[in-house]
Amino acid sequence: MYIPDEKTILQNYENAKELFAAYGVDTEQALKEFEKVGISIHSWAGDDVKGFESFENVHSENTVTGNYPGAARNGEELRQDLAQAMKFSPCTHRLGLQSMYAEPKTHKERRDYDVEDFRNWIDFAKERNMGVDFNVSYFTHPMMKDGCSLASPDEEVRRYWIQAGINGRRICEAIGRELNCTVFNNTWTPDGTKDNTADRMGYRARLKDSLDQIYAEKLDPRYIRDCMEGKVFSIANECFTVGSHDFYIAYAAKNNLGLTIDTGHFHPTENYADKISAVYPFLNGIMFHLSRGVRWDSDHTLIQDDGLYQVFQEIKRAGLIGQNICVGLDFFDAQVNRVTAWICGLRAAGKALLSALLEPTALLQEAEYAGNLGKRMALLDECKNMPVNAVWDYLCWKKNAGVGAAWLEEMDRYERDVQFQRI
Ligand code: RNT
Ligand code: ZN
C-alpha cells in the first residue's frame, strides 16, 4: 500500500498551510483546537453490546446483526482491542463505558456496582490520559420486564433500576474526581411498547418519577454531567417510546440537565446538526452519539457523510469547540471486524472535525451579513475541495497514528495473530 514519505507529507502540509492562510485560516491554530475535542470511543462495540455478566437467554434490546469472528470476550481483550484501535487515530480519546462492563471481584448485581468494580478501566484510562464517559446499562438483563426498566409498571423493577441509576452517578463522580475530568453520564432506556398503549401518560409519569429519584442527589458538577438520550422508536417499540425527544428536552430544560443527541435516533431526513443551536442555550450540555443510521437506527459504522460533517461544522460555527459538548461514538455492526470499525469511525470523526476547524467560517459569515449570498454559496462549495487531507496526513504523521490506508495492513496482522486466535 502506498504511504507518502516524510518529505512529501511535509511539503504537502506547507502548501496547504499557505492556501488556508489565504482564506484567513491558521492551520497550526486549527491543530491546537483539534486536541480540545475529545472523541469518546464506545467500549460496547467490541463485544456487540453483550457485557461481562453472562446471563442465559436474556433478551438484548440493542439489535446487532452479523457474526464476525474475534469479538472480545472479557475486559482484557476489550481493552487490548481498544488500545489497538486508538493506535490509528490522532484524536484526543475518551473512554465510553457501560455498567455492563464492570469487573467485580465476586458476583454482584448490576444495581450494586461501585467505582472499584471499574478499577481496571480507570487504570486503563489513567495510563492513556483519557477522560471517561459512563452509561448505566438499562437493558439486556433479567430485571428488564416487558422491555421496560425505569418506566415499568412493576414497582420492584423500577426500584432495581433506580438504585442502579443512583449508584451509576456516584461511580461517575468518583471517576471524574480521580481523573480530574467531567464524566458525561448518559441515560438511555429502551422502555416502550410494541403496540399502542392506552396509557402514555402513566409510562411517562413513572419515568419522570424514577429520574427525579436518580437525580435527587447533588453531586459535584465539575466531575459529572447528566444527559438523557431520546429516540423516535426501536425494534419492538414501534408504537411508543417513553423517553422520546420531547420528553427529555423538556425534562432536561426544567432540571438543568444535558441532552444526548444520537444521530441515528431521528426521522431519516431530519437534520440533527440543526438541533445544537436550538437546544444548547437552554440545557446543561450536549452529548453526541455519532452513528450512521441507514433507513432506520441501524447503527452502521461511522463513515464520512454529510450529516457527520454538519455536526462538527455546527459545533465550530456556533463557537462551541471546547465548551459543554461531549462527542462520542455509538455504532455496532458485527459483520465487520470490530477494531477496523472503531478505527474507521474515529478517523471519520477526526477528519470531519479537522475539516470544520479549517473552514473559513469568518469569511462565510462576513459574506452572509454583507448580503452577498452568492459569495456565501460559492465559498461553501469551494470549501469542499480545500486540501484538508494534506493537514490530516501531517497530523497523523506527527501523532504516529498511521498515514493513509496503511493501517489496514497492520489490521490484517492483528486480526490473524490476535483476534482470530480467540476462536
Ligand atoms: C440505543 C442507544 C444507546 C445504546 C448504547 C449501548 O439506541 O443509542 O446509546 O446504543 O447505550
Ligand atoms: Zn446512542
XYZ file of C-alpha atoms and ligand atoms in Angstrom:
435
model
C 0.000 0.000 0.000
C 1.285 3.462 -0.896
C 2.436 5.588 2.014
C 3.724 9.071 1.243
C 7.237 9.672 2.573
C 8.047 12.241 5.200
C 9.279 14.814 2.698
C 6.052 14.628 0.690
C 3.872 14.843 3.793
C 5.699 17.947 4.992
C 5.719 19.569 1.570
C 2.001 18.957 1.079
C 1.340 20.391 4.503
C 3.345 23.551 3.796
C 1.408 24.082 0.564
C -1.902 23.545 2.315
C -0.905 25.866 5.139
C -0.259 28.647 2.641
C -3.537 28.077 0.867
C -5.585 28.057 4.082
C -3.776 31.214 5.215
C -5.001 32.930 2.064
C -8.529 32.229 3.315
C -7.670 33.585 6.754
C -7.309 30.163 8.384
C -4.331 29.336 10.603
C -3.679 25.596 10.296
C -1.475 25.490 13.410
C -4.287 27.026 15.420
C -6.749 24.515 13.938
C -4.473 21.678 15.034
C -4.420 23.069 18.575
C -8.224 23.277 18.628
C -8.391 19.712 17.339
C -6.834 18.486 20.574
C -9.527 20.162 22.657
C -12.314 17.990 21.285
C -12.338 14.555 22.850
C -13.908 11.682 20.963
C -15.378 9.082 23.268
C -14.732 5.589 21.983
C -17.597 3.249 22.836
C -16.329 0.094 24.503
C -19.634 -1.654 23.759
C -18.926 -2.112 20.050
C -16.108 -4.525 20.897
C -18.408 -7.344 22.019
C -21.687 -6.443 20.290
C -23.145 -4.902 23.482
C -23.133 -8.230 25.346
C -21.431 -7.219 28.595
C -19.498 -9.422 31.023
C -22.325 -10.641 33.226
C -23.203 -13.708 31.130
C -26.905 -14.281 31.706
C -28.555 -17.108 29.944
C -31.338 -16.394 27.474
C -31.554 -12.744 28.267
C -33.089 -10.571 25.574
C -30.883 -7.861 24.060
C -32.541 -4.505 23.481
C -29.763 -3.496 21.064
C -30.151 -5.075 17.648
C -26.711 -6.149 16.437
C -26.525 -8.231 13.277
C -23.633 -10.324 11.968
C -21.218 -12.834 13.375
C -17.681 -11.752 12.506
C -15.185 -13.845 14.462
C -12.768 -12.492 17.059
C -15.006 -10.423 19.347
C -13.521 -9.558 22.739
C -14.678 -11.960 25.467
C -13.508 -10.193 28.613
C -12.103 -6.940 29.933
C -8.540 -7.719 28.998
C -9.411 -8.447 25.378
C -11.733 -5.475 25.123
C -9.018 -3.155 26.400
C -6.469 -4.764 24.084
C -8.769 -4.064 21.125
C -9.471 -0.506 22.202
C -5.740 0.154 22.528
C -5.185 -1.256 19.042
C -7.902 0.984 17.588
C -6.532 4.114 19.225
C -3.105 3.499 17.678
C -4.544 4.567 14.347
C -6.378 7.681 15.376
C -4.803 11.088 16.021
C -7.865 12.186 18.033
C -7.955 13.056 21.707
C -9.684 9.963 23.057
C -12.157 9.490 25.860
C -13.350 6.114 27.102
C -17.062 5.352 26.756
C -18.101 2.802 29.392
C -21.276 0.909 30.250
C -22.076 -0.560 33.652
C -22.378 -3.991 31.999
C -18.563 -3.970 31.694
C -17.911 -3.889 35.438
C -15.347 -6.381 36.727
C -16.318 -7.053 40.358
C -14.055 -9.403 42.327
C -17.019 -11.543 43.343
C -20.502 -11.699 41.851
C -22.567 -8.559 42.254
C -25.902 -7.310 40.998
C -25.666 -4.605 38.345
C -27.662 -2.391 40.660
C -24.924 -2.543 43.309
C -21.783 -1.677 41.362
C -19.410 0.914 42.752
C -16.328 2.666 41.466
C -13.940 -0.132 42.494
C -15.682 -2.502 40.093
C -14.291 -0.327 37.281
C -10.719 -0.215 38.617
C -9.171 -1.869 35.533
C -10.943 0.605 33.288
C -9.888 3.569 35.392
C -6.253 2.411 35.266
C -6.529 1.952 31.505
C -7.878 5.496 31.112
C -5.319 6.948 33.515
C -2.368 5.384 31.702
C -3.565 6.920 28.471
C -4.613 10.266 29.886
C -8.202 9.740 28.774
C -11.384 11.242 30.161
C -14.229 8.786 30.772
C -17.945 8.741 29.934
C -20.433 6.394 31.508
C -23.814 4.770 30.870
C -25.816 2.672 33.275
C -26.879 -0.220 31.029
C -30.654 -0.232 31.456
C -31.015 -3.194 29.113
C -30.021 -6.815 28.400
C -30.699 -8.007 31.924
C -33.161 -10.334 33.703
C -34.639 -7.383 35.602
C -35.943 -5.859 32.362
C -39.636 -6.629 32.304
C -41.558 -6.478 29.043
C -38.747 -4.317 27.676
C -39.110 -1.757 30.459
C -36.918 -0.557 33.315
C -37.393 2.923 34.797
C -40.944 3.250 33.432
C -42.067 -0.280 34.207
C -45.494 -0.685 35.822
C -43.800 -3.159 38.190
C -42.564 -1.302 41.243
C -39.845 -3.837 42.070
C -38.402 -3.481 38.580
C -38.390 0.286 38.855
C -36.752 0.155 42.261
C -33.964 -2.059 40.924
C -33.103 0.336 38.132
C -33.460 3.494 40.216
C -30.812 2.073 42.536
C -28.607 1.273 39.535
C -29.067 4.874 38.362
C -28.200 6.360 41.764
C -25.058 4.232 42.049
C -24.134 4.985 38.435
C -23.997 8.692 39.199
C -21.791 8.077 42.226
C -19.458 5.995 40.074
C -19.235 8.874 37.578
C -18.436 11.441 40.229
C -15.750 9.215 41.749
C -14.142 8.554 38.358
C -14.289 12.255 37.481
C -12.661 13.183 40.770
C -9.905 10.633 40.334
C -9.149 11.517 36.718
C -9.936 15.203 37.107
C -12.405 15.250 34.246
C -16.127 15.774 33.751
C -17.713 12.370 33.187
C -20.736 12.586 30.898
C -23.289 10.229 32.390
C -25.694 9.201 29.661
C -29.073 7.657 30.349
C -30.845 5.685 27.684
C -33.587 3.184 28.420
C -35.399 1.165 25.782
C -38.730 1.467 27.604
C -41.756 1.499 25.368
C -44.444 -0.659 23.829
C -44.682 -2.529 20.552
C -48.355 -1.833 20.049
C -50.478 1.098 21.069
C -50.569 1.728 24.785
C -53.707 3.029 26.383
C -51.672 4.898 28.999
C -48.904 7.080 27.568
C -49.186 9.451 30.498
C -48.780 6.626 33.008
C -45.482 5.422 31.498
C -44.131 8.964 31.288
C -45.175 9.803 34.832
C -43.285 6.729 36.047
C -40.178 7.620 34.032
C -40.279 11.154 35.410
C -40.613 9.895 38.959
C -37.708 7.436 38.538
C -35.468 10.135 37.067
C -36.410 12.544 39.850
C -35.180 9.973 42.363
C -31.978 9.267 40.431
C -31.047 12.939 40.020
C -32.080 13.993 43.543
C -28.565 13.650 44.924
C -26.426 16.764 44.386
C -23.016 15.748 43.076
C -20.037 17.896 42.146
C -20.729 19.386 38.689
C -17.008 19.517 37.960
C -16.986 15.732 37.792
C -20.353 14.687 36.400
C -22.689 15.938 33.687
C -26.025 14.154 33.369
C -27.504 13.654 29.900
C -30.515 11.747 28.603
C -30.898 10.148 25.192
C -34.263 10.161 23.464
C -35.346 8.250 20.439
C -38.159 8.055 17.885
C -38.648 4.300 18.031
C -36.826 0.992 18.205
C -37.447 -2.566 17.125
C -40.259 -3.916 19.341
C -41.171 -0.360 20.371
C -42.691 0.814 17.142
C -45.795 2.391 18.644
C -44.498 4.093 21.750
C -41.135 5.183 23.184
C -41.429 6.539 26.716
C -38.189 8.555 26.556
C -38.981 10.489 23.412
C -37.012 13.567 22.356
C -39.731 15.921 23.573
C -39.828 14.250 26.957
C -36.086 14.540 27.551
C -35.682 18.046 26.147
C -38.429 19.280 28.466
C -37.088 17.303 31.419
C -33.503 18.479 30.840
C -34.505 22.127 30.420
C -36.557 22.105 33.580
C -33.893 20.358 35.673
C -30.752 21.945 34.214
C -29.508 18.663 32.745
C -27.974 17.739 29.396
C -29.252 16.021 26.287
C -27.701 13.243 24.234
C -28.259 13.501 20.503
C -27.768 10.120 18.852
C -27.557 10.758 15.129
C -29.454 7.546 14.371
C -32.426 8.365 16.575
C -34.381 10.743 14.364
C -36.535 10.553 11.299
C -34.210 9.662 8.417
C -34.340 13.078 6.742
C -34.202 15.113 9.930
C -31.152 17.367 10.325
C -29.704 16.517 13.734
C -26.940 19.131 13.432
C -29.673 21.785 13.406
C -30.589 20.794 16.951
C -27.344 22.044 18.535
C -28.140 25.757 18.361
C -31.803 25.082 19.132
C -31.232 23.408 22.487
C -27.742 24.355 23.715
C -28.739 27.741 25.195
C -31.345 26.095 27.414
C -29.592 22.949 28.596
C -26.633 21.952 30.698
C -24.592 20.278 27.980
C -24.977 18.181 24.889
C -23.553 14.762 24.272
C -23.371 13.352 20.773
C -23.654 9.698 19.890
C -22.249 9.545 16.378
C -23.842 6.736 14.494
C -24.855 6.052 10.884
C -28.489 5.188 10.560
C -29.322 3.612 7.216
C -33.087 3.924 6.667
C -33.562 3.449 10.407
C -31.450 3.377 13.586
C -29.293 0.645 12.073
C -26.081 1.624 13.897
C -23.857 1.215 10.837
C -20.193 2.129 11.291
C -19.477 5.825 11.049
C -18.072 6.997 7.743
C -17.657 10.478 6.307
C -21.104 11.583 5.264
C -22.795 14.971 5.109
C -24.554 14.505 8.445
C -21.271 13.885 10.264
C -19.610 16.903 8.639
C -22.572 19.086 9.562
C -22.350 18.160 13.244
C -18.775 19.448 13.524
C -19.479 22.442 11.284
C -22.294 23.462 13.606
C -20.209 22.982 16.754
C -17.470 25.126 15.238
C -19.690 27.801 13.704
C -21.602 28.179 16.966
C -18.343 28.789 18.839
C -18.754 25.639 20.933
C -15.345 23.990 20.472
C -14.087 23.076 23.950
C -17.433 24.052 25.530
C -20.109 21.970 27.242
C -20.316 19.346 24.496
C -19.068 15.788 24.536
C -18.722 13.779 21.344
C -18.955 10.005 21.491
C -19.238 7.156 19.022
C -22.187 4.761 19.041
C -22.340 2.155 16.308
C -22.079 -1.617 16.162
C -22.029 -3.885 13.157
C -20.961 -7.482 13.737
C -20.439 -8.076 10.020
C -17.092 -6.312 10.051
C -14.002 -6.535 12.175
C -14.926 -4.516 15.244
C -11.486 -2.912 15.607
C -11.468 -1.913 11.938
C -14.886 -0.338 12.535
C -13.594 1.657 15.525
C -10.630 2.936 13.517
C -12.845 3.817 10.581
C -15.253 5.698 12.863
C -12.510 7.510 14.771
C -10.799 8.594 11.568
C -14.084 9.713 10.005
C -14.936 11.770 13.099
C -11.406 13.188 13.206
C -11.476 14.207 9.539
C -14.876 15.829 9.889
C -13.695 17.727 12.963
C -10.492 18.867 11.277
C -12.364 19.921 8.164
C -14.708 22.084 10.262
C -11.773 23.660 12.069
C -10.166 24.526 8.732
C -13.327 26.096 7.353
C -13.027 29.844 6.673
C -16.106 30.450 8.809
C -15.370 34.151 9.275
C -15.405 34.706 5.502
C -18.678 32.810 5.131
C -20.382 34.773 7.874
C -18.999 38.054 6.566
C -20.401 37.356 3.096
C -23.738 36.396 4.623
C -24.131 39.526 6.723
C -22.983 41.705 3.830
C -25.949 40.289 1.945
C -23.714 38.582 -0.630
C -25.467 35.228 -0.667
C -23.875 34.171 -3.954
C -20.462 34.550 -2.364
C -21.531 32.547 0.682
C -22.854 29.777 -1.537
C -19.803 29.667 -3.805
C -17.360 29.771 -0.891
C -19.179 26.935 0.842
C -18.785 24.870 -2.275
C -15.108 25.813 -2.658
C -14.525 24.602 0.894
C -15.312 21.069 -0.199
C -12.123 20.967 -2.259
C -9.664 22.541 0.118
C -6.637 20.344 0.906
C -7.878 19.155 4.299
C -6.307 15.785 3.682
C -2.796 17.263 3.500
C -3.317 18.642 7.016
C -4.845 15.341 8.137
C -1.841 13.352 6.846
C 0.504 15.749 8.608
C -1.471 15.349 11.856
C -1.432 11.547 11.588
C 2.288 11.614 10.839
C 3.006 13.900 13.793
C 0.978 11.709 16.144
C 2.342 8.496 14.677
C -1.247 7.393 14.002
C -0.837 5.943 10.511
C -0.803 7.972 7.304
C -3.193 6.890 4.541
C -4.677 3.399 4.489
C -1.521 1.579 5.593
C -3.148 0.806 8.939
C -5.240 -1.808 7.126
C -2.139 -3.941 6.665
C -1.442 -3.825 10.385
C -5.101 -4.749 10.954
C -4.634 -7.881 8.815
C -1.832 -8.891 11.133
C -3.793 -8.054 14.302
C -6.818 -9.943 13.097
C -4.765 -13.029 12.251
C -2.421 -13.045 15.259
C -4.731 -11.747 17.972
C -8.444 -11.741 17.215
C -8.683 -14.996 15.277
C -6.698 -16.768 17.992
C -9.652 -16.211 20.313
C -11.866 -18.676 18.486
C -29.637 2.761 21.794
C -28.840 3.943 22.205
C -27.792 3.679 23.259
C -27.060 2.375 23.064
C -25.885 2.164 23.994
C -25.480 0.758 24.025
O -30.477 3.032 20.745
O -28.253 4.514 21.077
O -26.928 4.751 23.321
O -26.609 2.248 21.766
O -26.173 2.641 25.250
Zn -26.836 6.105 21.422
